[in-house]
CSV table of C-alpha atoms in Angstrom, one decimal:
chain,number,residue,atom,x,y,z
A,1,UNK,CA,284.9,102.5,-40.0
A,2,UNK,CA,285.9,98.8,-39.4
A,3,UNK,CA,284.8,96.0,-37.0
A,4,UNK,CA,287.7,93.8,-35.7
A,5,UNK,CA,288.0,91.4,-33.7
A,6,UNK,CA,290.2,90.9,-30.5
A,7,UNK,CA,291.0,88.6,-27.6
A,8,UNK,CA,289.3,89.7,-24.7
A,9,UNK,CA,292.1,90.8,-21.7
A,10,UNK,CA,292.2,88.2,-18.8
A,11,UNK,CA,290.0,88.5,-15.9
A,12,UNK,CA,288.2,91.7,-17.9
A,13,UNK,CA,285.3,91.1,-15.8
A,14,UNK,CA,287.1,91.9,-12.3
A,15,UNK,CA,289.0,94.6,-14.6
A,16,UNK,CA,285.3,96.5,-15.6
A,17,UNK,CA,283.9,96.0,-12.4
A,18,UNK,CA,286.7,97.8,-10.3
A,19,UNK,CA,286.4,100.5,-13.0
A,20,UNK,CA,282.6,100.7,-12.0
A,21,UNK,CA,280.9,98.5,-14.6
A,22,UNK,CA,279.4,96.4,-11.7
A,23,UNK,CA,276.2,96.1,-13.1
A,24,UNK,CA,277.6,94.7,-16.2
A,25,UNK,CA,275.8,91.1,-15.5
A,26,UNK,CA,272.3,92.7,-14.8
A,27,UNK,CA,272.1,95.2,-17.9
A,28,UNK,CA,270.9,92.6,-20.0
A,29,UNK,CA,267.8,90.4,-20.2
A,30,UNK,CA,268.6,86.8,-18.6
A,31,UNK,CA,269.4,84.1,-21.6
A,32,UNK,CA,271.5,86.1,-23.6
A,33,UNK,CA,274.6,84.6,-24.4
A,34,UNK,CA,276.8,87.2,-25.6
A,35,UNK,CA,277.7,89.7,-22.8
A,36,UNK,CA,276.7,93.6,-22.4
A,37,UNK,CA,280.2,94.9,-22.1
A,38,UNK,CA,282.0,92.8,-25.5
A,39,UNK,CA,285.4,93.4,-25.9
A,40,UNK,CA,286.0,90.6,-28.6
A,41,UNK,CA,285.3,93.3,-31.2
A,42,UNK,CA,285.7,96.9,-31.8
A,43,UNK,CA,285.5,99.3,-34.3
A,44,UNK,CA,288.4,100.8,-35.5
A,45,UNK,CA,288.0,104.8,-37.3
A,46,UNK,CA,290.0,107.2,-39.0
A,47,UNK,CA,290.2,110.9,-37.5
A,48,UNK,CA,289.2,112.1,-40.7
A,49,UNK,CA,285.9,110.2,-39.6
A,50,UNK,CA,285.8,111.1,-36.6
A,51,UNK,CA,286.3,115.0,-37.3
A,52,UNK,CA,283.5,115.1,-39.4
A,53,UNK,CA,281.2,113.6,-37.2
A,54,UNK,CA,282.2,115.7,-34.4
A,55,UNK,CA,281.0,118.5,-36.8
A,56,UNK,CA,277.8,117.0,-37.9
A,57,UNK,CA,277.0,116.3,-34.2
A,58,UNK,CA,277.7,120.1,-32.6
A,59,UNK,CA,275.6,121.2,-35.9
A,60,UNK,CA,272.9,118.5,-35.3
A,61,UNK,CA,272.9,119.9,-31.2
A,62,UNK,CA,272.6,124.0,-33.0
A,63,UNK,CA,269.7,122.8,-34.7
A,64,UNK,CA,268.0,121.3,-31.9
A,65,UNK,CA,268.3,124.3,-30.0
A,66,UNK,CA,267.2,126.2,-32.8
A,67,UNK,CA,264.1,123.7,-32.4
A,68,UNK,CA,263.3,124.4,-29.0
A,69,UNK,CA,263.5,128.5,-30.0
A,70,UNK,CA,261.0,127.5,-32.6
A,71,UNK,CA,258.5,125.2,-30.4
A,72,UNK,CA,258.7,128.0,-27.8
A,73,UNK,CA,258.1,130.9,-29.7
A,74,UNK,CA,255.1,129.6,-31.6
A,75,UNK,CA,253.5,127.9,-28.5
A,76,UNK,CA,253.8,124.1,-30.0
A,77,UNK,CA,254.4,122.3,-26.2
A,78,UNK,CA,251.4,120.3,-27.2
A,79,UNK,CA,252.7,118.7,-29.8
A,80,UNK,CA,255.4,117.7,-27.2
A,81,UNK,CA,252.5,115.9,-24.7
A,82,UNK,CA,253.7,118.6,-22.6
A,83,UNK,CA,250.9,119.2,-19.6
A,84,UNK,CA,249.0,122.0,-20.1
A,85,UNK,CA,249.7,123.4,-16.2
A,86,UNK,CA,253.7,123.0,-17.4
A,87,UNK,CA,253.4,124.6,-20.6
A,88,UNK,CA,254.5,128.1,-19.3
A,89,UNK,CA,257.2,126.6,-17.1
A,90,UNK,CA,258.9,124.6,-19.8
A,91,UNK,CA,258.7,128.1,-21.8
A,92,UNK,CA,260.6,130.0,-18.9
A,93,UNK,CA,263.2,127.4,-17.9
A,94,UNK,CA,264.0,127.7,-21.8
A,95,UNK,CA,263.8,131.6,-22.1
A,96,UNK,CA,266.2,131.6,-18.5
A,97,UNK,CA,268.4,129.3,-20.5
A,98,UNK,CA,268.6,127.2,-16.8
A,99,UNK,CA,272.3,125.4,-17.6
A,100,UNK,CA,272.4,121.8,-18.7
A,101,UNK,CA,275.3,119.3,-18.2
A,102,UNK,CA,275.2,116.2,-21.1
A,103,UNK,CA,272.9,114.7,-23.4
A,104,UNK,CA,273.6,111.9,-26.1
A,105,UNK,CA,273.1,111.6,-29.8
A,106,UNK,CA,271.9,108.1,-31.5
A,107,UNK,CA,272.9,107.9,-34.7
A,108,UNK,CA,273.3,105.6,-38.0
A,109,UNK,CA,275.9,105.8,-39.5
A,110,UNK,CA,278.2,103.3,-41.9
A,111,UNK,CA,281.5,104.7,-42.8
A,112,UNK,CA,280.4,106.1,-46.3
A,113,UNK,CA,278.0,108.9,-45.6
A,114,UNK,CA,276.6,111.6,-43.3
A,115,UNK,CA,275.8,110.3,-39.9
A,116,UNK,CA,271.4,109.9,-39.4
A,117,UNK,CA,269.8,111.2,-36.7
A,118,UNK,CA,267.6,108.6,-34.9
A,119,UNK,CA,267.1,110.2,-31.9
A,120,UNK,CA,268.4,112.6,-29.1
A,121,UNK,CA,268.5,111.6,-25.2
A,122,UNK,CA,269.2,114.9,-23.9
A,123,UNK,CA,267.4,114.5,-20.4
A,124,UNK,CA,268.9,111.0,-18.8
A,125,UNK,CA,270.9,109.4,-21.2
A,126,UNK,CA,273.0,106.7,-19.8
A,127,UNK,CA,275.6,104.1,-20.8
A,128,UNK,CA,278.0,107.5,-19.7
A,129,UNK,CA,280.8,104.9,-17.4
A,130,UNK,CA,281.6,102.9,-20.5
A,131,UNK,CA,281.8,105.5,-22.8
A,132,UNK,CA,283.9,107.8,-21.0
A,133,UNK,CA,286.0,105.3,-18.1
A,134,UNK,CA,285.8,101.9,-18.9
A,135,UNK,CA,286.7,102.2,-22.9
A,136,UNK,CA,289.3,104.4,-22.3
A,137,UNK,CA,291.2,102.0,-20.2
A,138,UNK,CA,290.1,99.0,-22.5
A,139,UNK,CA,292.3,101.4,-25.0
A,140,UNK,CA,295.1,102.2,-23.3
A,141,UNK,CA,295.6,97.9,-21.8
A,142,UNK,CA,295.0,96.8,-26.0
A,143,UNK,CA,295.8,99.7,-28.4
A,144,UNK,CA,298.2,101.9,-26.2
A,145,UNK,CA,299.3,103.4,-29.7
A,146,UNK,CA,295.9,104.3,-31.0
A,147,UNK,CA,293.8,107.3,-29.6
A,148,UNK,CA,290.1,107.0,-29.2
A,149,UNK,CA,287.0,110.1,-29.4
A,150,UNK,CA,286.6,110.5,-25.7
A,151,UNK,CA,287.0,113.7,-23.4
A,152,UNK,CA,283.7,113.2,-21.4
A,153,UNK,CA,285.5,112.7,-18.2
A,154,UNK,CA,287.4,116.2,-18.5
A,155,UNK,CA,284.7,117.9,-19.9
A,156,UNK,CA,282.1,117.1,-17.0
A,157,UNK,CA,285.0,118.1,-14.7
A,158,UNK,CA,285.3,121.5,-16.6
A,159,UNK,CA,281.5,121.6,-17.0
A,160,UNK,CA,280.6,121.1,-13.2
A,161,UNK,CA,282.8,124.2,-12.5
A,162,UNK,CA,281.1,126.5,-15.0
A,163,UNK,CA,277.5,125.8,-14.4
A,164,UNK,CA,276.0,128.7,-12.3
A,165,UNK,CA,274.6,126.7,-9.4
A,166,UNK,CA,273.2,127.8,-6.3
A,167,UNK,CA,275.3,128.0,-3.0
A,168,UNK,CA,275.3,124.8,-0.5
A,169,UNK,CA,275.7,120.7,-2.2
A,170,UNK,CA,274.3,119.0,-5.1
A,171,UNK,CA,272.1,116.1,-4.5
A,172,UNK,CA,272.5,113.4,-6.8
A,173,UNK,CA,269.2,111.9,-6.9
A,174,UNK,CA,268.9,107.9,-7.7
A,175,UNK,CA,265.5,106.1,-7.9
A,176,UNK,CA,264.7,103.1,-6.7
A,177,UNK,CA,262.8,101.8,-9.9
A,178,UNK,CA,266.3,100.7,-10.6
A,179,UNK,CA,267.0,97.2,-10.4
A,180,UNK,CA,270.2,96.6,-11.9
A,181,UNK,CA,272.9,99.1,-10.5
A,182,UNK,CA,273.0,101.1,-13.9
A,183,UNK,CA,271.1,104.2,-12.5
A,184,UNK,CA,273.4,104.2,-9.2
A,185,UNK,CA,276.5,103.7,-10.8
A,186,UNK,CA,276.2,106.3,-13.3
A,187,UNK,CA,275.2,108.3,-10.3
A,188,UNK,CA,277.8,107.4,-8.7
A,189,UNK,CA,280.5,108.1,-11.2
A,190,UNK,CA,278.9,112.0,-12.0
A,191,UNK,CA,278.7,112.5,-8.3
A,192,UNK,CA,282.6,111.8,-8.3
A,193,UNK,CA,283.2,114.2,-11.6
A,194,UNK,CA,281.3,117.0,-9.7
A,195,UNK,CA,283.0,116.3,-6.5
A,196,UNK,CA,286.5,116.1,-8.7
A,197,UNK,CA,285.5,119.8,-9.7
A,198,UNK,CA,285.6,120.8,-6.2
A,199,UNK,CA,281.8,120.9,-5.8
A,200,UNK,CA,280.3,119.7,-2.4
A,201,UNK,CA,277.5,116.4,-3.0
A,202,UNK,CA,274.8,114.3,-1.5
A,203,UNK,CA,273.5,111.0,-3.0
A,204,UNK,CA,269.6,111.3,-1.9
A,205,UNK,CA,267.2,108.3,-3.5
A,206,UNK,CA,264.7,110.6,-5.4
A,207,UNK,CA,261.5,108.3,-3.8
A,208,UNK,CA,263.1,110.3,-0.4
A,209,UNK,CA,262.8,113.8,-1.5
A,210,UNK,CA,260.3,115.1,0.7
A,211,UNK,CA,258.7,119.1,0.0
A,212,UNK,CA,258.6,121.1,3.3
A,213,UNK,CA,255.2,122.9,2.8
A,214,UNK,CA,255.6,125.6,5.2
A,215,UNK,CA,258.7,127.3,4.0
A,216,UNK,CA,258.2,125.7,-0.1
A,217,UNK,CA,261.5,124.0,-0.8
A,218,UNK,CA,262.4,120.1,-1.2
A,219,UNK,CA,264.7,118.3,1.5
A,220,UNK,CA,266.3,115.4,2.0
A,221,UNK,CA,265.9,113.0,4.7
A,222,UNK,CA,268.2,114.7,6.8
A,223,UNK,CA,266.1,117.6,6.1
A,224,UNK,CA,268.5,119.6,4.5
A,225,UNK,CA,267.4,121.8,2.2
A,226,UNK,CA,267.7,120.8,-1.8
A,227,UNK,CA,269.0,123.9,-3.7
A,228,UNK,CA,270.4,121.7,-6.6
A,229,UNK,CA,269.7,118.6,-7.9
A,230,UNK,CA,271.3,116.6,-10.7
A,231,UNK,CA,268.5,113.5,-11.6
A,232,UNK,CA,268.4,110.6,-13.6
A,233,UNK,CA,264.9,110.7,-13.4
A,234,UNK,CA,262.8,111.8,-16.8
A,235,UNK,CA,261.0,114.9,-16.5
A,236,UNK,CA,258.0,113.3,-18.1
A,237,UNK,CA,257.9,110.9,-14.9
A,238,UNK,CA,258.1,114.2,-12.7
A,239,UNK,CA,255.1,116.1,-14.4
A,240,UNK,CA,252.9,112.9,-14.2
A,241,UNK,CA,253.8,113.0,-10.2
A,242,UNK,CA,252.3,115.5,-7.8
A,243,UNK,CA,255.2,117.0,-6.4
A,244,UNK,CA,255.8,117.9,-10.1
A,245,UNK,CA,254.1,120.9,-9.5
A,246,UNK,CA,256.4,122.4,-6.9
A,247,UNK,CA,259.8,120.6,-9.2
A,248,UNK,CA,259.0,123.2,-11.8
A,249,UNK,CA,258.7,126.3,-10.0
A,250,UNK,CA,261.7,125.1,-7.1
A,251,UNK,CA,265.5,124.5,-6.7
A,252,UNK,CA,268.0,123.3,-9.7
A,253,UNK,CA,267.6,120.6,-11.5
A,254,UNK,CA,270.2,119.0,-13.7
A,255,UNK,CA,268.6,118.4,-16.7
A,256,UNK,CA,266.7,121.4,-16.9
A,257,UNK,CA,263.4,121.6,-17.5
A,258,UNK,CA,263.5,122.7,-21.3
A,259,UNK,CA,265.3,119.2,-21.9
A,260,UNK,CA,261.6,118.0,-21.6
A,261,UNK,CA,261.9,119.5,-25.3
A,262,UNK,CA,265.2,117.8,-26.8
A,263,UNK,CA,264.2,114.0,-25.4
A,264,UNK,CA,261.2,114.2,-26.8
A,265,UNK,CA,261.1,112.6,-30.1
A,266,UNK,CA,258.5,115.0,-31.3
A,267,UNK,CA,261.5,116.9,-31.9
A,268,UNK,CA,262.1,114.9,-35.1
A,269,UNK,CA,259.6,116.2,-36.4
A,270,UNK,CA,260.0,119.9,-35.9
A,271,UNK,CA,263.6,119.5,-37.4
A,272,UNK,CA,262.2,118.1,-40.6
A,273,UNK,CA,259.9,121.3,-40.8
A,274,UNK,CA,262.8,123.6,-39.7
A,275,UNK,CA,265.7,122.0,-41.8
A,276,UNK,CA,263.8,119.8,-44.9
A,277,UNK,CA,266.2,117.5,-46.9
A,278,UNK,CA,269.1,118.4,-44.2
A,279,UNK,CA,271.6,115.1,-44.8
A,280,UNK,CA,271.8,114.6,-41.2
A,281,UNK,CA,268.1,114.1,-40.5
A,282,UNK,CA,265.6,111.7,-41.6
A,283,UNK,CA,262.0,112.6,-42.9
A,284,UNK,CA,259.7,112.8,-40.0
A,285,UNK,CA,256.1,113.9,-39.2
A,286,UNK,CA,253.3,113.7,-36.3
A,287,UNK,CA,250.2,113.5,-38.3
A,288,UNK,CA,250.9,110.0,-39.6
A,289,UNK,CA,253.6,108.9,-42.3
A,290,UNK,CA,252.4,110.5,-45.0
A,291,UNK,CA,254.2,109.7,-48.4
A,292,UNK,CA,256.9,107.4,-46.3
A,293,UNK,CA,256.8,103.9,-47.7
A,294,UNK,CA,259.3,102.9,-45.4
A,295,UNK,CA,259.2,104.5,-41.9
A,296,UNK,CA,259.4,103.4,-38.2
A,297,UNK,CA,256.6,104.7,-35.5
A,298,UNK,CA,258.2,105.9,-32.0
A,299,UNK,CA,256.0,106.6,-28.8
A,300,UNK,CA,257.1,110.2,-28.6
A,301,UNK,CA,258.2,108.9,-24.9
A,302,UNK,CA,259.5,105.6,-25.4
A,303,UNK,CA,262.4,103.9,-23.9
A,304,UNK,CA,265.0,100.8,-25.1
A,305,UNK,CA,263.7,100.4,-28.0
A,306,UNK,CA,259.6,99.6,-26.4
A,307,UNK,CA,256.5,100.2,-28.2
A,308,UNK,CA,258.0,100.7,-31.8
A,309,UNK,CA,256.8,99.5,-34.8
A,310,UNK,CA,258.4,99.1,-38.4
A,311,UNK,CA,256.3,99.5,-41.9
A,312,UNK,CA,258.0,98.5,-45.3
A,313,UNK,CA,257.0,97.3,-48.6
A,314,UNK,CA,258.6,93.6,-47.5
A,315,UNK,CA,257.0,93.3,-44.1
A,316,UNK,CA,257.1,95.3,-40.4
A,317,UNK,CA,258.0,94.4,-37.3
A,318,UNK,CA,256.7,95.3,-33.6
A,319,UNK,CA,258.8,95.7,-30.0
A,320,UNK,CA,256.3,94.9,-27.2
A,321,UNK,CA,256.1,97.8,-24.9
A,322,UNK,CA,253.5,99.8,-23.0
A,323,UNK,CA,254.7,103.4,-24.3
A,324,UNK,CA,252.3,105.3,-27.0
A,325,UNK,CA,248.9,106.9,-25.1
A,326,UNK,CA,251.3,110.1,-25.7
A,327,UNK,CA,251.8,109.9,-29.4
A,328,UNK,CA,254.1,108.9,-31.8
A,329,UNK,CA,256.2,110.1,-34.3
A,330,UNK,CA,256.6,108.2,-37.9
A,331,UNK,CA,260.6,108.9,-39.2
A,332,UNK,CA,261.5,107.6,-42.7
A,333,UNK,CA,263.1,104.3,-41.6
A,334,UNK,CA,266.9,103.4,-43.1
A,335,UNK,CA,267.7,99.7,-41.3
A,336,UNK,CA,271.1,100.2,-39.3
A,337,UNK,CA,273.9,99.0,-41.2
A,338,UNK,CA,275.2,95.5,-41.1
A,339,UNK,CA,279.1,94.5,-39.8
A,340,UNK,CA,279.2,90.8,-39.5
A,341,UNK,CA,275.6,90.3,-38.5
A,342,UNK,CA,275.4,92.8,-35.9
A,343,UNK,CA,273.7,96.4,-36.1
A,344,UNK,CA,276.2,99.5,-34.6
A,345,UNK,CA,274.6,102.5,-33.3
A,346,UNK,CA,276.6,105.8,-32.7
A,347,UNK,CA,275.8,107.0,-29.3
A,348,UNK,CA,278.1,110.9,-29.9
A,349,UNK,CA,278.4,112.7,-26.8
A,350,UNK,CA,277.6,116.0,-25.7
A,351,UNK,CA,279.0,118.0,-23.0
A,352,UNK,CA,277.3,121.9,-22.6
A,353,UNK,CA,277.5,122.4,-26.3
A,354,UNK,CA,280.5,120.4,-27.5
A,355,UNK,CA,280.6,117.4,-28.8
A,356,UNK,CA,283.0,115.1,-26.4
A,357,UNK,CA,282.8,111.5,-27.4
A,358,UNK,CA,281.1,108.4,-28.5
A,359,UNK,CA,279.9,105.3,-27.2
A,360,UNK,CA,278.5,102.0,-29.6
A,361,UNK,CA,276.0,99.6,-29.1
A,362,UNK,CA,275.2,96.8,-31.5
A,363,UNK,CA,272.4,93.9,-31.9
A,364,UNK,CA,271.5,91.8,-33.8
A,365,UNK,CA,267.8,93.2,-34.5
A,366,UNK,CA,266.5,96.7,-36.4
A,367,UNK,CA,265.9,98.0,-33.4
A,368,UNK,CA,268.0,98.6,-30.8
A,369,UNK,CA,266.6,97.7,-26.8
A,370,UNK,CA,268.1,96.4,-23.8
A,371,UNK,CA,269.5,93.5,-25.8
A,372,UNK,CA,272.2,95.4,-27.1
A,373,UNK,CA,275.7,95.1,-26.3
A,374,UNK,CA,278.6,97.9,-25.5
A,375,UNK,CA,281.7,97.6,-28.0
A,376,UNK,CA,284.8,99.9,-27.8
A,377,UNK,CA,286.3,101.8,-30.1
A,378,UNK,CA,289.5,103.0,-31.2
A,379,UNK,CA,291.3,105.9,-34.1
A,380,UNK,CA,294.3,104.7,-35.6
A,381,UNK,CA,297.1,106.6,-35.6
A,382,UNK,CA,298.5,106.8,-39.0
């Protein structure tokens, strides 16, 4: 694992933006100078690497369904800030197995050892379009010659035609929350994977889902009934809503319910207990640090990096953030390694149950937030 540098292709912007990267400008925090989408470096991996971490990842996704088996079985959906009125729902929609699509693995990792688990966005985990279109085409205009770990676009294709979904379309539900084109984009460009797979869609804003009382189902403006629904949209957001109540017991939704479970990071925790000392994992615990010196406290439903706070012998550090009234989660804390002053994380995708790519975002900082910036990658070919 190497960081090079490159000369960025002419007019990449217009190149990234016709490839659906359009909200490439708004993705970061005004007064940044380096861009989100950096193509002046990359990092450059052996297939040896990049087999074993495709290993490491489809064992780190066994265990974690392992974990849910576990919280499920011994009635821990507390621990999880799981509602009590939900409880028994999450439970089913696990015990059903109701199909899932993606998730996304964040990982440190340096070249030299196992891979770390830092967390796992298995409910809406974005930053898909660069991982899985806009790299690959960064590849084939710079490194034609070179190969690069990436079959997310043909394994949603594949994945959209297996998953046992009701009869009539699949809404693809945006919200309106979303102010820089991410969320719509990425809705966009899975609409467009489904459709590829010959499924019939409709894009519906999820603040226009409406529940038809008399006969119990969800609509759509055009009062069409919702039979399926993929969401980017956090389950944790639903259950705090009132129509949460009907969401668990009605229609399809892409993620699942029991994904409430794997994006939780009390599931750091529970894999500690399950797999103590496993090389992949770090220590972790929800009744405080215990005998972790070092060790970093995440809001069990935190997001970009907010609300997180770092202990260590030499100092600790604070992201501002308004996540936390559910709990937190203390994990030993190992800073991400260093490449030329910038800090990689792994982002290894997930498609079903096999692990189909990787994305990388790097800062500056210990902790990675919306500041962070998207680099490609690339295997040489030896």
């Amino acid at each position: 694992m190497r960081r090079e540098r490159g000369t960025p292709r002419d007019d990449w912007e217009k190149t990234i933006e016709g490839q659906g990267l359009a909200y490439h400008r708004a993705a970061h925090p005004e007064g940044l100078s380096r861009p989100y989408w950096d193509e002046s470096v990359h990092y450059a991996f052996s297939m040896a690497e990049v087999e074993s971490l495709e290993e490491q990842v489809e064992e780190l996704h066994g265990m974690c369904l392992s974990a849910a088996e576990h919280v499920v079985a011994a009635g821990r959906l507390a621990d999880f800030a799981i509602p009590e009125w939900a409880a028994a729902d999450v439970a089913r929609s696990w015990e059903r197995r109701d199909p899932h699509l993606y998730a996304r693995f964040d990982l440190r990792y340096d070249g030299t050892g196992p891979a770390k688990l830092l967390e796992y966005n298995a409910d809406t985990p974005t930053s898909l379009l660069e991982s899985s279109v806009v790299q690959w085409f960064w590849l084939k205009d710079t490194h034609p010659g070179d190969d690069q770990w990436n079959s997310i676009h043909e394994r949603l294709i594949d994945r959209w035609r297996e998953l046992p979904l009701p009869p009539g379309p699949t809404h693809f539900a945006w919200t309106n929350r979303d102010e820089s084109g991410e969320e719509a984009m990425t809705l966009a460009y899975l609409q467009e994977t489904a459709e590829q797979a010959g499924r019939q869609t409709v894009a519906v804003a999820m603040e226009d889902i409406g529940w038809d009382a008399l006969n119990r189902r969800f609509v759509d403006v055009e009062e069409r009934m919702i039979r399926s629904a993929f969401k980017l949209y956090p389950w944790e957001w639903m259950l705090a809503e009132p129509f949460g109540r009907h969401a668990v017991r009605h229609g399809t939704w892409i993620e699942p319910l029991w994904k409430a479970l794997l994006s939780n990071k009390a599931l750091l925790a529970v894999l500690w207990e399950l797999f103590p000392g496993h090389p992949n994992l770090l220590p972790a615990y929800l009744d405080g640090p215990r005998d972790l010196t070092s060790y970093i406290a995440k809001p069990l439903l935190g997001r970009e990096g907010a609300s997180m706070r770092i202990v260590t012998p030499s100092g600790g550090q604070e992201t501002p953030g308004s996540y936390g009234q559910e709990g937190y989660v203390f994990q030993g804390f190992e800073a991400l390694p260093d490449f030329d002053g910038q800090r990689p994380v792994l982002g290894a995708w997930m498609i079903a149950d096999e692990a189909a790519g990787l994305g990388i975002r790097e800062t500056t900082g210990l902790i990675t937030d919306d500041t962070s910036s998207f680099v490609p990658h690339r295997i040489e070919q030896s």
